[in-house]
Amino acid sequence: MISNQILQNTIDGLKGITRIDFCIIDVEGKVLASTFPEAESHVEAAQAFADSPADSQVINGYQFFKVFDDNHLEYVLLANGDSEDVYMVGKIASFQIQNLLVAYKERFDKDNFIKNLLLDNLLLVDIYNRAKKLHIDTDAKRVVFIVETNRDKDGNELERIRSIFGTKTKDFVTAVDEKNIIVVKEVAENEGYEELDKTAEMIANQLRLGALHEVHIAYGTIVNEIKEVSRSYKEARMALDVGKIFFEEKNVIAYSALGIGRLIYQLPIPLCTMFIKEIFDGKSPDDFDEETLSTINKFFENSLNVSETSRQLYIHRNTLVYRLDKLQKSTGLDLRVFEDAITFKIALMVVKYMKYMESLDY
């Protein structure tokens, strides 16, 4: 339950204070953490001690202690020395590790609850009963962030994000799959979506410090009750996908900022295919040459302003008009007409969506 690194950090800290060497061995005889190199030579003695009725014992100049978790033997702790002082320090160390077990078990229970809550694996009555037992406020405002690092987690990203919310016991950091880290954040009364954007940027910056450059973060809407947290999670998942399709340049995307992309994402592919066939008569925007595509994109960027678009493309106004006329002849849509421009823009977004969904099938 507790990572070996946490155990190692604990006994390293204890050695730094007491100048006594420690070793932690599990019940199967595996050395989990040690501050001296010859720990393996004590495995056999540790296993024999584990099978004995004694709670502590001196063997070959080392104090041996048992560390329990709910009356179940979890670890054997060794402290180098057989004096009364070493015995006292060893008892303190075993007590410290036992408290770590309790704390991590509580966090594990909360993690499991949050995971099942996000995945809709709990009945409504179970949500409120378990939240009460785990001392989790059911009426607090919350929002769900999803952090995708585009690589399998080695544990460091999870701990790095936890360090941001470490002092805030009302926030939860967990993972429901191998790719994404989930943050369920409690939202204060004076916090809005502007503050949530800043939180997302803070997470992204923290991960970039760890040499992770490709980070995508999405978050859902703020919900008022614990039973609605799964909705915010689903919104964040949709925002993550929609962001990749229509907002590639953004590392942070909010569900509330998806616009028409949210509608297109929920269209069935057969309907999209029918729409594109109707608009482009069997053709695809991919068939347009690079010059035409850059002209279209720049024209939309400049809100259908012919003069500004021609200036930014470094071409004569008549040249731009010629290109737009040519596009009208091939598609039947005049981008200078607002209704046709809207139709064309939606068609381009639909094609993007279809290509994305097609890439997921491979």
mmCIF file of C-alpha atoms in Angstrom:
data_model
loop_
_atom_site.group_PDB
_atom_site.id
_atom_site.type_symbol
_atom_site.label_atom_id
_atom_site.label_comp_id
_atom_site.label_asym_id
_atom_site.label_seq_id
_atom_site.Cartn_x
_atom_site.Cartn_y
_atom_site.Cartn_z
ATOM 1 C CA MET A 1 0.000 0.000 0.000
ATOM 2 C CA ILE A 2 2.840 2.378 0.908
ATOM 3 C CA SER A 3 5.400 2.755 -1.868
ATOM 4 C CA ASN A 4 8.954 1.592 -1.201
ATOM 5 C CA GLN A 5 10.130 5.146 -1.880
ATOM 6 C CA ILE A 6 7.981 6.507 0.952
ATOM 7 C CA LEU A 7 9.343 3.850 3.308
ATOM 8 C CA GLN A 8 12.906 4.645 2.222
ATOM 9 C CA ASN A 9 12.383 8.377 2.773
ATOM 10 C CA THR A 10 10.955 7.652 6.242
ATOM 11 C CA ILE A 11 13.887 5.582 7.493
ATOM 12 C CA ASP A 12 16.406 7.919 5.820
ATOM 13 C CA GLY A 13 14.854 10.753 7.819
ATOM 14 C CA LEU A 14 14.886 8.717 11.025
ATOM 15 C CA LYS A 15 18.542 7.818 10.501
ATOM 16 C CA GLY A 16 19.366 11.478 9.896
ATOM 17 C CA ILE A 17 17.867 12.328 13.305
ATOM 18 C CA THR A 18 19.024 9.314 15.379
ATOM 19 C CA ARG A 19 22.132 8.109 13.469
ATOM 20 C CA ILE A 20 20.756 4.578 13.736
ATOM 21 C CA ASP A 21 20.503 2.297 10.687
ATOM 22 C CA PHE A 22 17.117 0.797 9.835
ATOM 23 C CA CYS A 23 15.730 -1.839 7.474
ATOM 24 C CA ILE A 24 12.162 -2.781 6.539
ATOM 25 C CA ILE A 25 11.386 -6.322 5.328
ATOM 26 C CA ASP A 26 7.944 -7.574 4.329
ATOM 27 C CA VAL A 27 6.405 -10.868 5.492
ATOM 28 C CA GLU A 28 7.527 -12.600 2.291
ATOM 29 C CA GLY A 29 11.178 -11.821 3.017
ATOM 30 C CA LYS A 30 11.647 -8.978 0.562
ATOM 31 C CA VAL A 31 13.788 -6.000 1.608
ATOM 32 C CA LEU A 32 11.642 -2.913 0.919
ATOM 33 C CA ALA A 33 13.918 -0.197 2.291
ATOM 34 C CA SER A 34 17.255 -0.048 4.073
ATOM 35 C CA THR A 35 19.903 2.433 5.188
ATOM 36 C CA PHE A 36 22.744 -0.130 5.155
ATOM 37 C CA PRO A 37 23.987 -2.436 2.360
ATOM 38 C CA GLU A 38 23.970 -5.840 4.082
ATOM 39 C CA ALA A 39 20.197 -5.921 4.700
ATOM 40 C CA GLU A 40 19.712 -9.127 2.675
ATOM 41 C CA SER A 41 21.738 -11.088 5.261
ATOM 42 C CA HIS A 42 18.963 -10.478 7.832
ATOM 43 C CA VAL A 43 16.046 -11.783 5.726
ATOM 44 C CA GLU A 44 16.097 -15.303 7.162
ATOM 45 C CA ALA A 45 16.192 -14.011 10.747
ATOM 46 C CA ALA A 46 13.354 -11.583 9.952
ATOM 47 C CA GLN A 47 11.144 -14.395 8.607
ATOM 48 C CA ALA A 48 11.834 -16.528 11.675
ATOM 49 C CA PHE A 49 10.982 -13.538 13.897
ATOM 50 C CA ALA A 50 7.761 -12.969 11.928
ATOM 51 C CA ASP A 51 6.636 -16.521 12.740
ATOM 52 C CA SER A 52 7.436 -16.111 16.436
ATOM 53 C CA PRO A 53 4.951 -14.809 19.060
ATOM 54 C CA ALA A 54 7.280 -11.980 20.136
ATOM 55 C CA ASP A 55 6.537 -8.360 19.202
ATOM 56 C CA SER A 56 10.210 -7.373 19.508
ATOM 57 C CA GLN A 57 13.476 -9.254 19.843
ATOM 58 C CA VAL A 58 17.252 -8.780 19.712
ATOM 59 C CA ILE A 59 18.947 -10.935 17.051
ATOM 60 C CA ASN A 60 22.638 -10.686 16.104
ATOM 61 C CA GLY A 61 22.979 -7.171 17.512
ATOM 62 C CA TYR A 62 19.804 -5.814 15.842
ATOM 63 C CA GLN A 63 16.481 -4.924 17.425
ATOM 64 C CA PHE A 64 13.587 -6.556 15.489
ATOM 65 C CA PHE A 65 10.079 -5.077 15.675
ATOM 66 C CA LYS A 66 6.741 -6.096 14.174
ATOM 67 C CA VAL A 67 4.591 -3.507 12.390
ATOM 68 C CA PHE A 68 0.889 -4.377 12.203
ATOM 69 C CA ASP A 69 -2.009 -3.149 10.114
ATOM 70 C CA ASP A 70 -5.345 -3.982 11.795
ATOM 71 C CA ASN A 71 -3.731 -6.840 13.735
ATOM 72 C CA HIS A 72 -2.254 -8.186 10.501
ATOM 73 C CA LEU A 73 1.540 -8.343 10.346
ATOM 74 C CA GLU A 74 2.707 -6.074 7.538
ATOM 75 C CA TYR A 75 6.444 -5.443 8.042
ATOM 76 C CA VAL A 76 9.445 -6.389 10.144
ATOM 77 C CA LEU A 77 11.545 -3.384 11.165
ATOM 78 C CA LEU A 78 15.237 -3.749 12.070
ATOM 79 C CA ALA A 79 17.201 -1.180 14.082
ATOM 80 C CA ASN A 80 20.982 -1.542 14.376
ATOM 81 C CA GLY A 81 21.981 -1.950 18.048
ATOM 82 C CA ASP A 82 20.824 -3.759 21.171
ATOM 83 C CA SER A 83 20.798 -0.938 23.727
ATOM 84 C CA GLU A 84 17.773 0.532 25.510
ATOM 85 C CA ASP A 85 18.117 3.708 23.457
ATOM 86 C CA VAL A 86 17.977 1.761 20.184
ATOM 87 C CA TYR A 87 14.954 -0.155 21.506
ATOM 88 C CA MET A 88 13.144 3.132 22.243
ATOM 89 C CA VAL A 89 14.026 4.618 18.843
ATOM 90 C CA GLY A 90 12.936 1.383 17.158
ATOM 91 C CA LYS A 91 9.557 1.504 18.917
ATOM 92 C CA ILE A 92 9.090 5.107 17.798
ATOM 93 C CA ALA A 93 10.039 4.163 14.213
ATOM 94 C CA SER A 94 7.624 1.212 14.135
ATOM 95 C CA PHE A 95 4.874 3.459 15.546
ATOM 96 C CA GLN A 96 5.611 6.029 12.823
ATOM 97 C CA ILE A 97 5.400 3.397 10.062
ATOM 98 C CA GLN A 98 2.184 2.011 11.552
ATOM 99 C CA ASN A 99 0.661 5.505 11.459
ATOM 100 C CA LEU A 100 1.742 5.794 7.817
ATOM 101 C CA LEU A 101 -0.124 2.551 7.102
ATOM 102 C CA VAL A 102 -3.291 3.947 8.681
ATOM 103 C CA ALA A 103 -3.006 7.240 6.767
ATOM 104 C CA TYR A 104 -2.368 5.530 3.442
ATOM 105 C CA LYS A 105 -5.158 3.059 4.038
ATOM 106 C CA GLU A 106 -7.581 5.933 4.628
ATOM 107 C CA ARG A 107 -6.357 7.620 1.453
ATOM 108 C CA PHE A 108 -6.686 4.312 -0.397
ATOM 109 C CA ASP A 109 -10.301 3.983 0.795
ATOM 110 C CA LYS A 110 -11.033 7.541 -0.313
ATOM 111 C CA ASP A 111 -9.331 6.890 -3.659
ATOM 112 C CA ASN A 112 -11.520 3.849 -4.231
ATOM 113 C CA PHE A 113 -14.627 5.823 -3.331
ATOM 114 C CA ILE A 114 -13.706 8.676 -5.698
ATOM 115 C CA LYS A 115 -12.906 6.241 -8.545
ATOM 116 C CA ASN A 116 -16.241 4.447 -8.159
ATOM 117 C CA LEU A 117 -18.007 7.802 -7.871
ATOM 118 C CA LEU A 118 -16.462 9.040 -11.133
ATOM 119 C CA LEU A 119 -17.332 5.821 -12.981
ATOM 120 C CA ASP A 120 -20.953 5.748 -11.724
ATOM 121 C CA ASN A 121 -20.363 2.442 -9.913
ATOM 122 C CA LEU A 122 -22.278 3.471 -6.778
ATOM 123 C CA LEU A 123 -25.953 3.625 -5.915
ATOM 124 C CA LEU A 124 -27.192 7.008 -4.722
ATOM 125 C CA VAL A 125 -27.703 5.769 -1.156
ATOM 126 C CA ASP A 126 -24.180 4.260 -1.134
ATOM 127 C CA ILE A 127 -22.661 7.556 -2.264
ATOM 128 C CA TYR A 128 -24.006 9.423 0.757
ATOM 129 C CA ASN A 129 -23.399 6.600 3.263
ATOM 130 C CA ARG A 130 -19.782 6.062 2.223
ATOM 131 C CA ALA A 131 -19.069 9.782 1.994
ATOM 132 C CA LYS A 132 -20.312 10.181 5.567
ATOM 133 C CA LYS A 133 -18.072 7.338 6.815
ATOM 134 C CA LEU A 134 -15.046 8.828 5.049
ATOM 135 C CA HIS A 135 -15.849 12.342 6.368
ATOM 136 C CA ILE A 136 -16.297 13.777 2.869
ATOM 137 C CA ASP A 137 -18.588 16.811 2.570
ATOM 138 C CA THR A 138 -21.519 15.932 0.299
ATOM 139 C CA ASP A 139 -22.714 19.503 -0.377
ATOM 140 C CA ALA A 140 -19.428 21.166 -1.329
ATOM 141 C CA LYS A 141 -18.976 22.646 -4.801
ATOM 142 C CA ARG A 142 -16.510 20.628 -6.872
ATOM 143 C CA VAL A 143 -15.051 20.362 -10.362
ATOM 144 C CA VAL A 144 -13.140 17.570 -12.089
ATOM 145 C CA PHE A 145 -9.853 18.068 -13.962
ATOM 146 C CA ILE A 146 -8.361 15.419 -16.263
ATOM 147 C CA VAL A 147 -4.611 15.602 -16.859
ATOM 148 C CA GLU A 148 -3.266 13.632 -19.833
ATOM 149 C CA THR A 149 0.507 13.368 -20.120
ATOM 150 C CA ASN A 150 0.531 11.247 -23.312
ATOM 151 C CA ARG A 151 2.622 8.569 -21.691
ATOM 152 C CA ASP A 152 2.122 5.793 -19.157
ATOM 153 C CA LYS A 153 2.493 7.067 -15.645
ATOM 154 C CA ASP A 154 5.545 6.009 -13.635
ATOM 155 C CA GLY A 155 4.044 7.432 -10.434
ATOM 156 C CA ASN A 156 6.023 10.678 -10.477
ATOM 157 C CA GLU A 157 3.345 12.693 -12.274
ATOM 158 C CA LEU A 158 0.712 11.564 -9.767
ATOM 159 C CA GLU A 159 2.872 12.547 -6.791
ATOM 160 C CA ARG A 160 3.875 15.813 -8.451
ATOM 161 C CA ILE A 161 0.237 16.824 -8.852
ATOM 162 C CA ARG A 162 -0.555 15.627 -5.328
ATOM 163 C CA SER A 163 2.169 17.945 -4.057
ATOM 164 C CA ILE A 164 0.190 20.915 -5.461
ATOM 165 C CA PHE A 165 -2.939 19.958 -3.488
ATOM 166 C CA GLY A 166 -1.079 18.286 -0.609
ATOM 167 C CA THR A 167 -2.201 20.692 2.104
ATOM 168 C CA LYS A 168 -5.775 20.702 0.844
ATOM 169 C CA THR A 169 -7.315 17.565 2.307
ATOM 170 C CA LYS A 170 -10.651 18.311 0.630
ATOM 171 C CA ASP A 171 -9.168 17.842 -2.862
ATOM 172 C CA PHE A 172 -8.582 14.373 -4.338
ATOM 173 C CA VAL A 173 -5.941 13.298 -6.844
ATOM 174 C CA THR A 174 -6.300 9.826 -8.323
ATOM 175 C CA ALA A 175 -6.327 7.855 -11.598
ATOM 176 C CA VAL A 176 -8.989 5.688 -13.219
ATOM 177 C CA ASP A 177 -6.848 4.396 -16.098
ATOM 178 C CA GLU A 178 -3.233 4.163 -17.248
ATOM 179 C CA LYS A 179 -3.182 7.426 -19.157
ATOM 180 C CA ASN A 180 -5.000 10.081 -17.190
ATOM 181 C CA ILE A 181 -4.671 11.655 -13.763
ATOM 182 C CA ILE A 182 -7.888 12.928 -12.174
ATOM 183 C CA VAL A 183 -8.203 15.880 -9.802
ATOM 184 C CA VAL A 184 -11.489 16.380 -7.957
ATOM 185 C CA LYS A 185 -11.145 19.906 -6.591
ATOM 186 C CA GLU A 186 -13.367 21.613 -4.065
ATOM 187 C CA VAL A 187 -14.357 25.064 -5.318
ATOM 188 C CA ALA A 188 -14.592 28.002 -2.921
ATOM 189 C CA GLU A 189 -17.523 30.423 -3.055
ATOM 190 C CA ASN A 190 -15.376 33.175 -4.583
ATOM 191 C CA GLU A 191 -13.844 30.895 -7.259
ATOM 192 C CA GLY A 192 -15.083 30.787 -10.837
ATOM 193 C CA TYR A 193 -13.881 29.497 -14.185
ATOM 194 C CA GLU A 194 -11.138 32.120 -14.384
ATOM 195 C CA GLU A 195 -9.583 30.684 -11.203
ATOM 196 C CA LEU A 196 -10.019 27.134 -12.546
ATOM 197 C CA ASP A 197 -8.060 28.131 -15.651
ATOM 198 C CA LYS A 198 -5.243 29.348 -13.409
ATOM 199 C CA THR A 199 -5.298 26.069 -11.474
ATOM 200 C CA ALA A 200 -5.047 24.107 -14.732
ATOM 201 C CA GLU A 201 -2.116 26.246 -15.883
ATOM 202 C CA MET A 202 -0.420 25.702 -12.527
ATOM 203 C CA ILE A 203 -0.731 21.918 -12.952
ATOM 204 C CA ALA A 204 0.631 22.129 -16.506
ATOM 205 C CA ASN A 205 3.598 24.232 -15.391
ATOM 206 C CA GLN A 206 4.370 21.812 -12.560
ATOM 207 C CA LEU A 207 4.488 18.896 -14.998
ATOM 208 C CA ARG A 208 6.605 20.853 -17.464
ATOM 209 C CA LEU A 209 9.179 21.301 -14.688
ATOM 210 C CA GLY A 210 9.468 17.521 -14.742
ATOM 211 C CA ALA A 211 10.399 17.622 -18.451
ATOM 212 C CA LEU A 212 6.879 16.698 -19.608
ATOM 213 C CA HIS A 213 6.168 19.048 -22.497
ATOM 214 C CA GLU A 214 3.050 17.386 -23.923
ATOM 215 C CA VAL A 215 0.370 17.950 -21.337
ATOM 216 C CA HIS A 216 -3.363 18.270 -22.001
ATOM 217 C CA ILE A 217 -5.727 19.368 -19.255
ATOM 218 C CA ALA A 218 -9.509 19.533 -19.443
ATOM 219 C CA TYR A 219 -12.118 20.291 -16.820
ATOM 220 C CA GLY A 220 -15.900 20.069 -16.529
ATOM 221 C CA THR A 221 -18.446 22.419 -15.025
ATOM 222 C CA ILE A 222 -18.749 23.199 -11.321
ATOM 223 C CA VAL A 223 -21.260 20.901 -9.579
ATOM 224 C CA ASN A 224 -23.025 21.521 -6.261
ATOM 225 C CA GLU A 225 -23.413 17.998 -4.829
ATOM 226 C CA ILE A 226 -21.211 14.942 -4.589
ATOM 227 C CA LYS A 227 -23.640 12.856 -6.657
ATOM 228 C CA GLU A 228 -22.998 15.213 -9.619
ATOM 229 C CA VAL A 229 -19.206 14.772 -9.611
ATOM 230 C CA SER A 230 -19.437 12.006 -12.242
ATOM 231 C CA ARG A 231 -21.150 14.486 -14.584
ATOM 232 C CA SER A 232 -18.267 16.931 -14.268
ATOM 233 C CA TYR A 233 -15.892 14.024 -14.980
ATOM 234 C CA LYS A 234 -17.781 13.053 -18.151
ATOM 235 C CA GLU A 235 -17.755 16.689 -19.266
ATOM 236 C CA ALA A 236 -13.995 16.865 -18.707
ATOM 237 C CA ARG A 237 -13.493 13.701 -20.775
ATOM 238 C CA MET A 238 -15.514 15.178 -23.611
ATOM 239 C CA ALA A 239 -13.591 18.445 -23.355
ATOM 240 C CA LEU A 240 -10.313 16.514 -23.599
ATOM 241 C CA ASP A 241 -11.403 14.823 -26.847
ATOM 242 C CA VAL A 242 -13.054 17.884 -28.374
ATOM 243 C CA GLY A 243 -10.011 19.969 -27.479
ATOM 244 C CA LYS A 244 -7.742 17.609 -29.412
ATOM 245 C CA ILE A 245 -9.970 17.877 -32.478
ATOM 246 C CA PHE A 246 -10.768 21.577 -32.657
ATOM 247 C CA PHE A 247 -8.327 23.327 -30.293
ATOM 248 C CA GLU A 248 -4.968 21.637 -30.964
ATOM 249 C CA GLU A 249 -3.088 24.793 -30.026
ATOM 250 C CA LYS A 250 -4.526 24.817 -26.481
ATOM 251 C CA ASN A 251 -3.100 22.805 -23.585
ATOM 252 C CA VAL A 252 -6.012 23.690 -21.301
ATOM 253 C CA ILE A 253 -9.649 23.413 -22.368
ATOM 254 C CA ALA A 254 -12.872 23.904 -20.416
ATOM 255 C CA TYR A 255 -16.132 22.109 -21.169
ATOM 256 C CA SER A 256 -17.915 25.462 -20.996
ATOM 257 C CA ALA A 257 -15.705 26.815 -23.821
ATOM 258 C CA LEU A 258 -16.251 24.045 -26.410
ATOM 259 C CA GLY A 259 -18.863 25.940 -28.409
ATOM 260 C CA ILE A 260 -20.200 24.247 -31.523
ATOM 261 C CA GLY A 261 -17.464 21.605 -31.277
ATOM 262 C CA ARG A 262 -19.425 19.998 -28.436
ATOM 263 C CA LEU A 263 -22.453 19.528 -30.739
ATOM 264 C CA ILE A 264 -20.423 18.171 -33.649
ATOM 265 C CA TYR A 265 -18.650 15.681 -31.361
ATOM 266 C CA GLN A 266 -22.006 14.081 -30.511
ATOM 267 C CA LEU A 267 -23.099 13.582 -34.146
ATOM 268 C CA PRO A 268 -23.205 10.021 -35.506
ATOM 269 C CA ILE A 269 -20.609 9.388 -38.242
ATOM 270 C CA PRO A 270 -23.183 8.264 -40.891
ATOM 271 C CA LEU A 271 -24.981 11.609 -40.493
ATOM 272 C CA CYS A 272 -21.661 13.460 -40.853
ATOM 273 C CA THR A 273 -20.836 11.511 -44.012
ATOM 274 C CA MET A 274 -24.225 12.372 -45.492
ATOM 275 C CA PHE A 275 -23.753 16.073 -44.630
ATOM 276 C CA ILE A 276 -20.282 16.277 -46.214
ATOM 277 C CA LYS A 277 -21.479 14.490 -49.346
ATOM 278 C CA GLU A 278 -24.334 16.978 -49.618
ATOM 279 C CA ILE A 279 -22.082 20.033 -49.153
ATOM 280 C CA PHE A 280 -19.046 19.008 -51.188
ATOM 281 C CA ASP A 281 -20.718 16.596 -53.619
ATOM 282 C CA GLY A 282 -18.482 13.660 -52.779
ATOM 283 C CA LYS A 283 -15.323 15.769 -52.465
ATOM 284 C CA SER A 284 -13.440 16.591 -49.275
ATOM 285 C CA PRO A 285 -11.713 19.766 -48.073
ATOM 286 C CA ASP A 286 -8.558 17.628 -48.061
ATOM 287 C CA ASP A 287 -8.741 17.732 -51.852
ATOM 288 C CA PHE A 288 -8.234 21.507 -51.845
ATOM 289 C CA ASP A 289 -4.694 22.694 -52.518
ATOM 290 C CA GLU A 290 -2.654 24.354 -49.773
ATOM 291 C CA GLU A 291 -3.181 27.829 -51.230
ATOM 292 C CA THR A 292 -6.955 27.458 -51.149
ATOM 293 C CA LEU A 293 -6.959 26.081 -47.590
ATOM 294 C CA SER A 294 -4.725 28.892 -46.272
ATOM 295 C CA THR A 295 -6.979 31.443 -47.998
ATOM 296 C CA ILE A 296 -10.096 29.917 -46.402
ATOM 297 C CA ASN A 297 -8.572 29.790 -42.916
ATOM 298 C CA LYS A 298 -7.258 33.350 -43.096
ATOM 299 C CA PHE A 299 -10.620 34.600 -44.396
ATOM 300 C CA PHE A 300 -12.381 33.052 -41.390
ATOM 301 C CA GLU A 301 -9.738 34.399 -38.987
ATOM 302 C CA ASN A 302 -10.499 37.899 -40.247
ATOM 303 C CA SER A 303 -14.276 37.564 -39.902
ATOM 304 C CA LEU A 304 -14.875 37.470 -43.691
ATOM 305 C CA ASN A 305 -13.092 40.796 -44.209
ATOM 306 C CA VAL A 306 -11.742 40.793 -47.786
ATOM 307 C CA SER A 307 -9.415 43.791 -47.387
ATOM 308 C CA GLU A 308 -7.772 42.583 -44.164
ATOM 309 C CA THR A 309 -7.412 39.022 -45.470
ATOM 310 C CA SER A 310 -5.717 40.141 -48.706
ATOM 311 C CA ARG A 311 -3.385 42.383 -46.691
ATOM 312 C CA GLN A 312 -2.329 39.537 -44.375
ATOM 313 C CA LEU A 313 -1.882 37.147 -47.296
ATOM 314 C CA TYR A 314 0.204 39.779 -49.142
ATOM 315 C CA ILE A 315 -1.982 39.488 -52.243
ATOM 316 C CA HIS A 316 -4.067 41.965 -54.240
ATOM 317 C CA ARG A 317 -7.713 42.280 -53.286
ATOM 318 C CA ASN A 318 -8.740 41.125 -56.769
ATOM 319 C CA THR A 319 -6.600 37.985 -56.379
ATOM 320 C CA LEU A 320 -8.482 37.078 -53.218
ATOM 321 C CA VAL A 321 -11.816 37.743 -54.931
ATOM 322 C CA TYR A 322 -10.717 35.472 -57.790
ATOM 323 C CA ARG A 323 -9.870 32.665 -55.336
ATOM 324 C CA LEU A 324 -13.215 33.047 -53.580
ATOM 325 C CA ASP A 325 -15.045 32.996 -56.932
ATOM 326 C CA LYS A 326 -13.146 29.844 -57.910
ATOM 327 C CA LEU A 327 -14.095 28.189 -54.608
ATOM 328 C CA GLN A 328 -17.727 29.152 -55.136
ATOM 329 C CA LYS A 329 -17.755 27.485 -58.562
ATOM 330 C CA SER A 330 -16.349 24.221 -57.166
ATOM 331 C CA THR A 331 -18.502 24.031 -53.998
ATOM 332 C CA GLY A 332 -21.517 26.230 -54.680
ATOM 333 C CA LEU A 333 -20.728 28.191 -51.491
ATOM 334 C CA ASP A 334 -19.813 31.878 -51.498
ATOM 335 C CA LEU A 335 -17.775 32.564 -48.341
ATOM 336 C CA ARG A 336 -18.620 36.262 -48.592
ATOM 337 C CA VAL A 337 -22.236 35.349 -47.785
ATOM 338 C CA PHE A 338 -22.643 34.768 -44.040
ATOM 339 C CA GLU A 339 -24.964 31.735 -44.345
ATOM 340 C CA ASP A 340 -22.647 30.013 -46.829
ATOM 341 C CA ALA A 341 -19.627 30.858 -44.657
ATOM 342 C CA ILE A 342 -21.290 29.272 -41.607
ATOM 343 C CA THR A 343 -22.142 26.146 -43.614
ATOM 344 C CA PHE A 344 -18.581 25.883 -44.899
ATOM 345 C CA LYS A 345 -17.055 26.414 -41.444
ATOM 346 C CA ILE A 346 -19.237 23.705 -39.902
ATOM 347 C CA ALA A 347 -18.370 21.367 -42.775
ATOM 348 C CA LEU A 348 -14.650 21.861 -42.124
ATOM 349 C CA MET A 349 -15.182 21.075 -38.425
ATOM 350 C CA VAL A 350 -17.225 17.967 -39.275
ATOM 351 C CA VAL A 351 -14.431 16.696 -41.533
ATOM 352 C CA LYS A 352 -11.923 17.255 -38.713
ATOM 353 C CA TYR A 353 -14.148 15.292 -36.348
ATOM 354 C CA MET A 354 -14.560 12.422 -38.840
ATOM 355 C CA LYS A 355 -10.793 12.193 -39.354
ATOM 356 C CA TYR A 356 -10.208 12.094 -35.606
ATOM 357 C CA MET A 357 -12.746 9.327 -35.071
ATOM 358 C CA GLU A 358 -11.253 7.412 -37.985
ATOM 359 C CA SER A 359 -7.792 7.631 -36.384
ATOM 360 C CA LEU A 360 -9.174 6.047 -33.187
ATOM 361 C CA ASP A 361 -10.241 2.959 -35.145
ATOM 362 C CA TYR A 362 -6.662 2.163 -36.134
#
